[in-house]
Amino acid sequence: MMRFAKDDVRWVVMAGGLVTAGPPQARREGTLAACLNYEPALEGGYRRTKGYERFSGKPAPSSAPYTIVGIAWTAPPAANTAVTIGAATAVVAYIESATRTVLAEVVGGIVAGTPVLVAGVPSGVVSTLTPAGGISLEQDATYLSLAADIRRPSIAAVPGSGATRGVASLEGEVYAWRDAADGLSGLMYRATAAGWVQVDLGEEIAFSNANTSVEKGDVLTRGGVTANVMAVVVETGSLASGVNTGRLIISGRAGGNFTAGAATSTGGGALTLGGAQTAITLPPGGKYRSIAFNFSGASTGEKLYVVNGVGRAFEFDGTTTTPINTGDPNDKPEHVGQHLSRLILAIDGSMMWSNAGVPVVFDGISGAQEFAVGAKITGYASLSGKALAIFTDRGGKFLEGAPSSGMELQNLNAEDGALPGAAVFASDLFALSNSGLLSFRASQKYGGFEANDVGKNYQDAAIAVANTFSYACSVDMPGSENQIRFMGSDGSGLVCLVAGAKVVAATSIQYPVGPTCMWSGLVGTRRRTFFGATDGFVYEIAELPSFDGQDIESYFKLNPASLKSAYVDKTFYDCFVSLTSQRFSSIKCSFEFSSGSPNKRETLVQSVSGYGAGGVWDIASWDTFNWDAGSEQMPKVRIGGSGHNISPTFYSRSKIDFGHTINNLAFRVALRKTTRMS
């Protein structure tokens, strides 16, 4: 006869992410049968996904403080009403009681006894500056949310029309691209403390036979027309020989238009202009992809290299925009990369290499090269050592060493090609294809890289995102290291935690807006992540409580856990939840027994009909546990059910939860008897 201990505590380690392949009973404990807006945490467990807020360079909504004062109201105003208090101004966020009013956007000092005016009409008097009683962390989170909502409308979309086409950062500045209001051109903007400011792209003018004294920083002169020389691009020949052709990038032109003929520049420069200057413009449409790289070899000099698929590539150094001429009849690169001191562009199935160390020049005589890869290129990745991965819509290739006329591209051991822009290098190389998620690892056998099967666990979720794929990004921000996000144009996303060539865990997220572009990296001294969306805004992802003011609805359901006693009936008394909260969190939970057997009732919930946005459960009857920030805590949730396994579901919906992580679970159980399986 088998004997069982009457009471025991069994742990479930939360790890592995979504696992939907195979029978539920065979899936590892702690993995997820379903989830929404939870991420695999680097240190283990499942973390409610980070929120985001609109961004333009102006003070962020989340930075808005609040002030609590006592006001004796004679005519209480509605929330979001501007008031004047003596020399101070403010906005009413919330009137909690007769002695406590929450104010936001306070400018100036508030003095007790001062009348409060609403539209110039006396409506109350400040009774105290220190209302009695403290505030809870829940109240603090609520008031911060109200203050953020008041500031939020001051953050505007990128000016123009349609979706945000691209976002990037260089030397601490954030840039974005969007079509003009009339839809006839593309525009570039810089985020500033005053909001989005358009970047002047300057002008270009062709020249020939310039001498070595023509330099950046000169003043170009022909007749009475002058301009500042911002860049000198020698496309054929050399300045030393005096036989050359190229372009000057100019700004500050005065005195009219240039004409063809001899010109001079400061310090003895001499050259021949090819005709009138032309404005540097961007065509409408496209998807802007960029890299930041320093080709100079100096400690400074990083620049942006940008493509959009509808016009020429260009270099941007924070001030000057230099269009890049490849010489291809269809000079509209879609993808950009760098390898061995060369800029690499992709035009359909052609791989274009710049001159070594001169990324704006593609001169075949002096070292630029072009290679046909036999399929449409969808992305590049420069790997460790001297290897370059080239992804196409029909597979992948890799190149080792420098380009040469006799070089041979090797095939990656991959059966499917990557989607455009879906190849990402994090801890190793990963890509999203129509058939799911691929990873690549160094191969001694092939001398390059080969496909690494990530298994079937995440492929259903990966394929769902691939159907609407928009952008992929290796996320580099605190708390989300070693993370890749593959995002769909409908807001769906796959969040992958990676280590080496392995996907450690993956989960699903859903934004209420559709991302169109994404950038992550160092901005000044902070690691930050931004994305542009179909609504024309740029958003910043961070440890925030909402999706730009909207509730974050999140849940996950664990695969059935038998607690190392398969097919042994158990009575489940309690669940102790190991969790960490950033401020205040409120979570509902429910438990399903015996793999959802109709003979076993589900506790704390009346019905479960499926999973999706909008709340498909009758969650009103669920147990709820709240906790405040601090060290890891373990609230106890009463279960009171039985079965041979248990499958918990956790649910939250909030705009004041700054984030929480459910680390592990401990169940107090009693083992009863072996289950009879029929």
XYZ file of C-alpha atoms in Angstrom:
678
model
C 0.000 0.000 0.000
C 1.299 3.472 -0.860
C 1.517 5.940 1.999
C 1.354 9.660 1.559
C 2.229 12.513 3.869
C -0.899 14.392 4.818
C 0.608 17.849 4.446
C 3.451 18.994 2.278
C 4.732 22.118 0.510
C 5.588 21.776 -3.174
C 7.294 24.486 -5.245
C 6.769 25.448 -8.890
C 9.668 27.356 -10.448
C 8.345 29.882 -12.969
C 10.477 29.574 -16.103
C 10.360 28.511 -19.743
C 7.703 30.872 -21.128
C 5.070 29.721 -23.583
C 5.034 25.976 -24.211
C 2.082 24.887 -26.323
C 3.553 21.891 -28.147
C 2.753 18.363 -27.000
C 0.145 17.165 -24.497
C -0.317 19.503 -21.489
C 0.676 16.761 -19.025
C 4.079 16.438 -20.709
C 4.958 20.122 -20.502
C 7.456 21.270 -17.918
C 6.033 22.708 -14.722
C 6.308 26.479 -14.562
C 5.797 26.961 -18.308
C 2.803 28.799 -19.757
C -0.201 27.476 -21.640
C -1.306 31.026 -22.499
C -0.208 34.549 -21.709
C -0.693 38.195 -22.562
C 1.566 41.082 -21.588
C 3.908 39.156 -19.343
C 7.628 38.857 -20.152
C 10.203 36.281 -19.097
C 12.349 37.987 -16.471
C 16.132 37.728 -16.750
C 16.427 36.645 -13.126
C 13.535 34.169 -13.433
C 9.775 34.394 -13.119
C 7.250 36.291 -15.223
C 7.145 40.074 -15.174
C 4.217 42.223 -16.220
C 5.361 43.847 -19.458
C 6.750 47.359 -19.362
C 4.437 50.201 -20.228
C 5.087 53.023 -22.658
C 4.277 56.712 -23.068
C 4.374 59.255 -25.855
C 7.649 61.072 -26.444
C 8.721 64.304 -28.147
C 11.605 65.526 -25.988
C 9.282 67.588 -23.790
C 8.956 66.627 -20.100
C 7.498 63.115 -19.975
C 4.013 62.445 -18.587
C 5.540 60.061 -16.052
C 7.753 62.854 -14.693
C 4.755 64.982 -13.707
C 4.611 65.480 -9.920
C 1.545 66.147 -7.817
C 0.886 68.376 -4.799
C -1.671 67.750 -2.059
C -3.217 70.745 -0.317
C -6.321 71.387 1.709
C -8.848 73.569 -0.092
C -12.184 74.623 1.340
C -14.206 74.629 -1.867
C -17.315 76.707 -2.292
C -17.756 75.574 -5.910
C -15.666 72.408 -6.511
C -14.468 72.242 -10.129
C -14.282 69.150 -12.295
C -11.027 67.256 -12.647
C -8.553 68.672 -15.179
C -9.658 72.249 -14.466
C -7.032 75.005 -14.412
C -6.967 77.158 -11.282
C -5.111 80.240 -10.111
C -3.930 80.433 -6.497
C -2.458 83.866 -5.908
C 0.680 84.007 -8.046
C 0.595 80.255 -8.640
C -1.206 78.238 -11.278
C -2.183 74.570 -11.215
C -4.572 71.978 -12.581
C -6.997 70.109 -10.344
C -6.330 66.380 -10.654
C -8.638 65.015 -7.949
C -10.702 66.279 -5.035
C -10.519 63.519 -2.472
C -12.210 65.278 0.435
C -13.018 68.676 1.841
C -9.490 68.845 3.257
C -7.475 67.117 0.514
C -7.150 68.216 -3.121
C -4.574 66.781 -5.529
C -3.031 69.349 -7.865
C -0.832 68.823 -10.916
C 1.348 71.114 -13.058
C 1.861 73.536 -10.171
C 3.845 76.626 -11.139
C 4.758 79.039 -8.334
C 4.374 78.859 -4.574
C 1.062 78.236 -2.827
C 0.305 80.133 0.370
C -2.282 79.083 2.951
C -5.312 81.371 3.091
C -5.042 82.290 -0.604
C -8.280 82.321 -2.633
C -8.568 79.743 -5.423
C -9.915 81.120 -8.709
C -11.524 79.105 -11.487
C -11.718 81.125 -14.721
C -11.275 84.237 -12.561
C -14.137 83.343 -10.216
C -13.388 82.702 -6.503
C -14.254 79.053 -5.842
C -12.422 78.175 -2.617
C -9.624 79.003 -0.204
C -6.417 77.114 0.598
C -7.001 75.887 4.143
C -3.744 73.994 4.763
C -0.527 73.044 3.010
C -0.047 69.884 5.092
C -3.265 67.854 5.099
C -3.572 65.401 7.965
C -2.821 61.741 7.365
C -0.314 60.060 5.099
C -0.916 58.431 1.749
C -0.616 54.790 0.801
C 1.473 53.499 -2.080
C -1.790 52.805 -3.912
C -2.820 56.444 -3.516
C 0.652 57.593 -4.587
C 0.459 55.491 -7.762
C -3.062 56.779 -8.454
C -2.068 60.432 -8.059
C 1.000 59.981 -10.278
C -1.250 58.459 -12.923
C -3.659 61.414 -12.715
C -0.781 63.903 -13.023
C 0.579 61.994 -16.038
C -2.825 62.064 -17.735
C -2.986 65.846 -17.337
C 0.443 66.344 -18.897
C -0.002 63.732 -21.648
C -1.911 65.915 -24.200
C 1.027 68.351 -24.316
C 3.162 65.662 -26.003
C 2.391 65.820 -29.733
C 2.829 63.331 -32.535
C 5.629 63.814 -35.035
C 4.259 66.572 -37.336
C 2.946 65.339 -40.657
C 0.616 62.615 -41.881
C 0.382 58.846 -41.729
C 2.517 56.502 -39.691
C 5.862 57.255 -38.096
C 8.354 55.985 -40.708
C 11.431 55.626 -38.523
C 13.084 56.460 -35.211
C 16.771 56.509 -34.231
C 19.224 58.147 -31.875
C 22.657 59.690 -32.351
C 24.916 61.278 -29.722
C 22.115 61.644 -27.187
C 19.550 63.073 -29.609
C 16.420 61.259 -30.806
C 15.206 61.596 -34.411
C 12.059 60.539 -36.242
C 10.760 60.498 -39.801
C 7.205 61.010 -41.031
C 5.512 62.078 -44.265
C 4.646 65.766 -44.649
C 1.071 66.887 -44.028
C 0.382 66.934 -47.773
C 1.910 63.472 -48.205
C 4.242 64.668 -50.972
C 7.571 64.319 -49.149
C 9.248 62.837 -46.118
C 10.477 64.967 -43.228
C 13.052 64.461 -40.492
C 12.567 65.746 -36.949
C 14.668 66.109 -33.802
C 13.159 65.728 -30.331
C 13.803 68.816 -28.184
C 12.620 70.274 -24.880
C 10.089 72.218 -26.957
C 8.894 69.155 -28.863
C 9.601 67.959 -32.404
C 11.669 70.382 -34.509
C 12.203 69.821 -38.243
C 15.765 69.132 -39.380
C 16.973 71.226 -42.309
C 18.468 68.742 -44.772
C 20.493 71.368 -46.642
C 21.457 71.454 -50.331
C 23.929 69.713 -52.623
C 25.823 70.901 -55.684
C 27.960 68.950 -58.167
C 31.594 69.883 -58.729
C 34.623 68.755 -60.697
C 38.382 69.310 -60.643
C 38.580 70.563 -57.065
C 41.995 71.112 -55.490
C 43.138 69.965 -52.055
C 42.211 73.283 -50.438
C 38.459 72.651 -50.836
C 37.441 71.528 -47.366
C 34.558 71.175 -44.985
C 34.039 74.475 -43.150
C 34.975 76.642 -46.132
C 32.798 79.360 -47.601
C 32.004 78.571 -51.244
C 31.880 81.599 -53.546
C 30.894 82.102 -57.170
C 30.213 85.685 -58.135
C 27.946 87.183 -55.505
C 26.597 83.827 -54.296
C 28.018 82.233 -51.160
C 27.319 79.191 -48.982
C 28.896 77.220 -46.141
C 30.543 73.948 -47.143
C 29.269 71.255 -44.756
C 30.764 68.207 -46.487
C 32.980 67.378 -49.485
C 32.153 64.090 -51.228
C 34.734 63.017 -53.835
C 33.022 60.298 -55.885
C 35.639 59.739 -58.613
C 39.329 60.596 -58.813
C 41.065 62.429 -55.977
C 41.658 65.931 -54.679
C 45.401 65.333 -54.839
C 45.302 64.741 -58.593
C 43.017 67.688 -59.244
C 40.965 65.437 -61.513
C 37.759 64.441 -59.790
C 34.003 64.685 -59.589
C 31.773 64.854 -56.583
C 29.301 66.896 -54.561
C 29.405 69.592 -51.929
C 26.804 69.632 -49.178
C 26.059 73.288 -48.450
C 23.955 75.421 -46.104
C 23.312 79.107 -45.464
C 23.293 80.042 -49.153
C 23.051 83.792 -49.814
C 23.020 86.037 -52.875
C 20.862 83.900 -55.153
C 21.462 80.598 -56.956
C 24.781 79.132 -58.011
C 25.512 78.621 -61.703
C 27.927 76.419 -63.605
C 31.512 77.599 -63.784
C 34.651 78.324 -61.792
C 34.276 78.873 -58.049
C 36.518 79.401 -55.058
C 36.497 78.505 -51.402
C 38.184 79.837 -48.280
C 41.939 79.292 -48.108
C 42.716 78.987 -51.803
C 40.186 76.388 -52.821
C 39.383 76.182 -56.524
C 36.815 74.021 -58.316
C 34.262 73.997 -61.098
C 30.567 73.915 -60.256
C 28.313 71.767 -62.430
C 25.246 73.983 -62.182
C 22.691 75.208 -59.676
C 22.355 73.709 -56.220
C 19.451 71.371 -55.471
C 17.587 70.915 -52.197
C 18.131 67.626 -50.396
C 14.717 66.064 -49.970
C 13.193 62.795 -48.853
C 10.441 61.053 -50.826
C 7.218 60.070 -49.049
C 6.637 56.544 -47.775
C 9.144 53.833 -47.025
C 10.438 52.277 -43.840
C 13.480 53.962 -42.323
C 16.186 51.618 -41.056
C 19.454 52.890 -39.672
C 22.719 52.003 -38.001
C 25.002 54.257 -35.968
C 28.674 53.614 -36.654
C 32.042 55.340 -36.547
C 34.054 54.640 -39.721
C 36.742 57.199 -38.879
C 38.791 55.130 -36.456
C 38.897 58.083 -34.052
C 37.354 58.027 -30.578
C 34.540 60.264 -31.820
C 32.736 60.543 -35.118
C 29.764 58.190 -34.910
C 27.162 58.933 -37.582
C 23.788 57.610 -38.662
C 23.458 55.678 -41.939
C 19.856 55.555 -43.056
C 17.856 53.812 -45.788
C 14.142 53.947 -46.555
C 13.525 51.832 -49.684
C 12.050 54.771 -51.613
C 15.065 57.048 -52.098
C 18.808 57.327 -51.692
C 20.582 56.245 -48.530
C 22.114 59.055 -46.516
C 24.625 59.836 -43.786
C 23.708 62.168 -40.910
C 26.210 63.483 -38.366
C 23.773 65.420 -36.179
C 23.964 68.515 -38.392
C 24.659 67.578 -41.995
C 22.718 65.210 -44.237
C 24.826 63.663 -47.001
C 22.908 61.634 -49.621
C 24.779 58.550 -50.872
C 24.932 57.754 -54.589
C 25.549 54.068 -55.288
C 25.357 54.392 -59.067
C 22.612 51.759 -59.261
C 19.776 52.721 -61.668
C 17.320 51.839 -58.892
C 19.163 53.673 -56.125
C 16.659 52.939 -53.344
C 18.356 50.770 -50.708
C 16.083 48.952 -48.249
C 18.610 47.549 -45.758
C 21.844 48.815 -44.275
C 24.744 47.260 -42.404
C 28.471 47.575 -41.842
C 31.322 45.114 -42.062
C 35.103 45.478 -42.046
C 35.028 49.297 -42.289
C 32.596 49.309 -45.195
C 29.001 50.449 -45.424
C 26.781 47.762 -46.959
C 23.492 48.551 -48.685
C 20.869 46.233 -50.140
C 19.025 47.002 -53.379
C 16.740 44.100 -54.228
C 19.187 41.162 -54.629
C 22.348 43.256 -54.896
C 24.779 43.665 -52.024
C 26.559 47.035 -52.380
C 29.878 47.635 -50.575
C 31.261 51.149 -50.135
C 34.877 52.138 -50.475
C 36.865 51.026 -47.414
C 36.573 53.613 -44.658
C 34.591 56.001 -46.890
C 30.935 55.065 -46.364
C 29.468 57.780 -48.602
C 31.446 56.754 -51.715
C 30.649 53.768 -53.951
C 33.340 54.015 -56.619
C 34.180 50.703 -58.259
C 37.548 51.932 -59.484
C 38.761 52.744 -55.969
C 37.376 49.736 -54.102
C 33.581 49.665 -53.975
C 31.983 46.361 -54.991
C 28.605 44.884 -55.853
C 27.542 41.257 -55.500
C 24.352 39.532 -56.592
C 23.089 37.030 -54.025
C 20.338 35.445 -56.141
C 17.368 36.463 -53.967
C 15.865 39.584 -52.428
C 17.977 40.686 -49.450
C 16.013 41.115 -46.211
C 18.793 42.085 -43.820
C 22.432 41.963 -42.714
C 24.180 41.065 -39.473
C 27.889 41.538 -38.825
C 28.951 38.684 -36.574
C 31.919 37.835 -34.408
C 35.262 37.665 -36.159
C 35.022 38.413 -39.869
C 31.699 36.778 -40.680
C 28.766 38.593 -42.261
C 25.288 37.049 -42.390
C 23.123 37.994 -45.369
C 19.445 37.128 -45.118
C 17.162 36.823 -48.119
C 13.563 35.883 -48.729
C 14.726 32.398 -49.790
C 17.278 31.507 -47.153
C 20.507 32.917 -45.838
C 24.175 33.209 -46.758
C 27.339 34.133 -44.948
C 30.623 35.666 -45.963
C 33.899 35.295 -44.141
C 36.695 37.765 -44.648
C 36.884 40.867 -46.791
C 35.028 41.122 -50.103
C 37.008 40.177 -53.171
C 36.311 39.546 -56.817
C 36.649 35.819 -56.301
C 34.805 35.495 -53.025
C 32.164 32.806 -52.601
C 29.069 33.230 -50.474
C 28.318 30.174 -48.351
C 24.761 29.070 -47.635
C 23.495 29.260 -44.094
C 22.030 25.970 -42.996
C 18.521 27.400 -43.034
C 15.513 26.228 -44.995
C 13.556 29.449 -44.783
C 14.413 33.095 -45.334
C 14.073 35.904 -42.822
C 11.305 38.460 -43.100
C 12.501 41.980 -44.038
C 14.288 43.511 -41.068
C 13.649 40.440 -38.891
C 17.283 39.394 -38.353
C 18.635 40.555 -34.988
C 21.949 40.023 -33.241
C 21.612 39.843 -29.442
C 23.581 37.189 -27.551
C 23.730 35.462 -30.948
C 21.918 35.697 -34.253
C 18.135 35.252 -34.397
C 15.581 35.789 -37.142
C 11.846 35.514 -37.722
C 10.586 33.747 -40.835
C 7.175 32.765 -42.137
C 7.675 29.341 -40.568
C 8.651 30.678 -37.141
C 11.677 31.603 -35.102
C 15.230 30.747 -36.162
C 18.501 31.016 -34.291
C 22.035 30.572 -35.576
C 25.237 29.429 -33.955
C 28.875 29.188 -34.931
C 29.558 25.960 -36.800
C 32.966 24.293 -36.906
C 31.627 21.941 -39.539
C 30.619 24.650 -41.972
C 33.205 27.248 -40.968
C 30.473 29.855 -40.514
C 27.001 29.710 -39.059
C 24.214 27.169 -39.186
C 20.572 27.203 -38.221
C 19.791 26.145 -34.672
C 16.368 24.618 -34.103
C 14.644 26.501 -31.298
C 12.019 23.785 -30.974
C 8.264 23.927 -31.369
C 7.466 25.529 -28.021
C 7.241 29.113 -29.284
C 6.505 28.591 -32.945
C 2.724 29.069 -32.832
C 3.178 32.475 -31.226
C 6.077 33.301 -33.575
C 4.083 32.464 -36.697
C 1.165 34.579 -35.461
C 3.467 37.618 -35.220
C 5.133 36.760 -38.559
C 1.749 37.097 -40.282
C 1.679 40.833 -39.474
C 5.397 41.394 -38.887
C 6.544 45.007 -38.734
C 9.818 45.336 -36.835
C 12.393 43.488 -34.736
C 14.728 44.941 -32.167
C 17.304 43.760 -29.662
C 16.081 45.572 -26.571
C 18.697 47.264 -24.438
C 17.133 48.794 -21.329
C 17.308 48.126 -17.581
C 15.437 44.967 -16.637
C 15.148 43.798 -20.240
C 18.689 42.795 -21.094
C 19.174 39.823 -23.439
C 15.740 40.424 -24.884
C 14.488 40.519 -28.479
C 11.094 41.873 -29.485
C 9.449 40.853 -32.742
C 6.464 43.163 -33.290
C 3.495 42.942 -35.651
C 1.762 45.893 -37.288
C -1.379 45.029 -35.306
C 0.427 45.525 -31.990
C 1.048 41.835 -31.363
C 4.521 40.871 -30.249
C 6.802 38.021 -29.254
C 9.251 38.767 -26.425
C 12.228 36.392 -26.388
C 14.743 36.004 -23.576
C 17.934 34.665 -25.151
C 21.257 33.268 -23.954
C 23.879 32.321 -26.525
C 22.067 30.764 -29.477
C 19.228 29.579 -27.248
C 15.788 31.055 -26.689
C 15.398 30.613 -22.933
C 11.751 31.686 -22.889
C 9.249 33.561 -25.041
C 5.914 35.191 -24.263
C 3.256 37.195 -26.088
C 2.410 40.877 -25.700
C -0.241 43.081 -27.302
C -0.082 46.854 -27.720
C -3.188 48.936 -28.504
C -1.166 50.686 -31.250
C 0.689 49.156 -34.176
C 4.496 49.627 -34.086
C 6.062 50.608 -37.405
C 9.677 51.101 -36.280
C 11.792 50.601 -33.168
C 15.164 51.642 -31.758
C 16.981 50.658 -28.566
C 20.345 51.739 -27.184
C 22.282 54.366 -25.301
C 20.841 57.893 -25.281
C 23.281 60.046 -23.380
C 24.024 57.953 -20.290
C 20.728 56.045 -20.236
C 19.704 52.926 -22.114
C 16.335 53.619 -23.680
C 13.911 52.046 -26.154
C 11.571 53.891 -28.535
C 9.078 52.853 -31.170
C 7.054 54.714 -33.773
C 3.480 53.750 -34.521
C 0.711 53.904 -37.079
C -0.778 56.948 -35.284
C 2.301 59.109 -35.971
C 3.548 59.178 -32.388
C 6.883 58.083 -30.995
C 6.615 56.167 -27.717
C 9.184 55.290 -25.084
C 9.064 51.873 -23.407
C 9.989 51.982 -19.719
C 8.946 50.845 -16.242
C 5.585 52.572 -16.612
C 2.113 51.653 -15.328
C 0.118 52.061 -18.543
C 0.102 51.953 -22.305
C 0.187 55.747 -22.708
C -2.676 56.206 -20.255
C -4.584 53.042 -21.147
C -4.903 50.073 -18.812
C -2.449 47.236 -19.274
C -4.438 44.012 -19.282
C -2.231 41.030 -18.567
C -2.605 37.376 -17.669
C -0.921 34.034 -17.806
C -2.086 30.480 -17.276
C 0.410 27.850 -16.199
C 0.585 24.442 -17.777
C -0.743 21.772 -15.385
C 1.630 21.072 -12.490
C 1.498 17.635 -10.825
C 4.061 18.781 -8.236
C 6.307 15.764 -8.863
C 3.463 13.373 -8.086
C 1.825 12.561 -11.400
C -1.588 10.921 -11.207
C -1.710 11.220 -7.439
C -4.813 12.981 -6.180
C -4.075 15.939 -3.955
C -6.002 18.379 -1.865
C -4.730 21.886 -2.536
C -5.103 24.130 0.496
C -3.142 27.305 -0.235
C -0.884 28.929 -2.774
C 1.959 31.163 -1.578
C 2.930 33.612 -4.309
C 6.556 34.778 -4.402
C 6.384 38.189 -5.986
C 8.031 41.568 -6.297
C 6.212 44.844 -6.939
C 7.574 48.209 -8.075
C 4.908 50.162 -6.182
C 1.408 48.797 -5.784
C -0.098 45.843 -7.603
C -3.444 44.110 -7.525
C -3.782 40.665 -9.107
C -6.657 38.239 -9.420
C -6.127 34.498 -9.549
C -7.984 31.286 -10.263
C -7.099 27.574 -10.163
C -8.052 24.706 -12.471
C -7.673 21.059 -11.446
C -6.946 17.764 -13.204
C -6.179 19.389 -16.557
C -9.573 21.044 -16.658
C -11.558 17.871 -16.038
C -15.315 18.582 -15.983
C -15.482 16.421 -12.856
C -13.292 18.878 -10.958
C -14.664 22.302 -10.147
C -12.592 25.408 -10.701
C -12.111 27.581 -7.662
C -12.606 31.303 -7.409
C -14.033 31.714 -10.874
C -17.412 30.935 -12.395
C -16.363 30.255 -15.955
C -13.390 30.336 -18.322
C -14.309 30.601 -21.979
C -10.988 31.531 -23.549
C -8.166 34.042 -23.565
C -8.000 37.412 -25.236
C -8.185 41.122 -24.785
C -11.329 42.587 -23.305
C -11.679 40.284 -20.313
C -13.286 36.956 -21.179
C -13.453 35.731 -17.604
C -16.036 36.468 -14.976
C -13.276 37.878 -12.802
C -15.591 39.486 -10.258
C -15.598 36.242 -8.264
C -11.825 35.752 -8.332
C -9.705 36.054 -5.238
C -7.615 39.232 -5.186
C -4.321 39.940 -3.472
C -2.712 43.344 -3.172
C 0.789 44.261 -2.147
C 3.002 47.288 -1.837
C 6.558 47.808 -2.959
C 9.449 46.522 -0.915
C 11.262 43.261 -0.587
C 9.972 40.046 -2.055
C 6.716 39.025 -0.429
C 4.610 35.878 -0.333
C 0.887 36.565 0.025
C -1.230 33.488 0.652
C -4.169 32.657 -1.596
C -6.773 30.163 -0.380
C -7.471 27.364 -2.885
C -9.703 24.628 -1.436
C -9.801 22.197 -4.343
C -8.526 18.782 -5.368
C -7.183 16.928 -8.382
C -4.042 15.225 -9.652
C -2.626 18.506 -11.005
C -3.265 22.223 -10.764
C -3.131 25.051 -13.290
C -3.203 28.606 -11.861
C -4.209 31.681 -13.834
C -3.133 35.187 -12.811
C -4.817 38.309 -14.165
C -4.399 42.049 -13.731
C -5.744 45.138 -15.393
C -4.386 48.462 -14.238
C -2.937 51.840 -15.156
C -1.330 52.418 -11.740
C 0.769 49.235 -11.492
C 4.393 50.183 -12.246
C 5.274 46.542 -12.733
C 5.392 43.300 -10.815
C 7.088 39.938 -11.149
C 5.607 36.619 -10.094
C 8.733 34.654 -9.276
C 7.671 31.248 -7.984
C 4.719 29.472 -6.363
C 4.512 27.233 -3.317
C 1.489 24.985 -2.769
C 0.409 23.535 0.572
C -1.066 20.158 -0.354
C -2.047 16.796 1.016
C -1.371 13.724 -1.139
C -4.406 11.422 -1.147
C -4.421 8.481 -3.532
C -3.316 7.316 -6.934
C -5.725 8.514 -9.612
C -7.464 5.799 -11.584
C -6.936 6.565 -15.268
C -9.433 5.133 -17.735
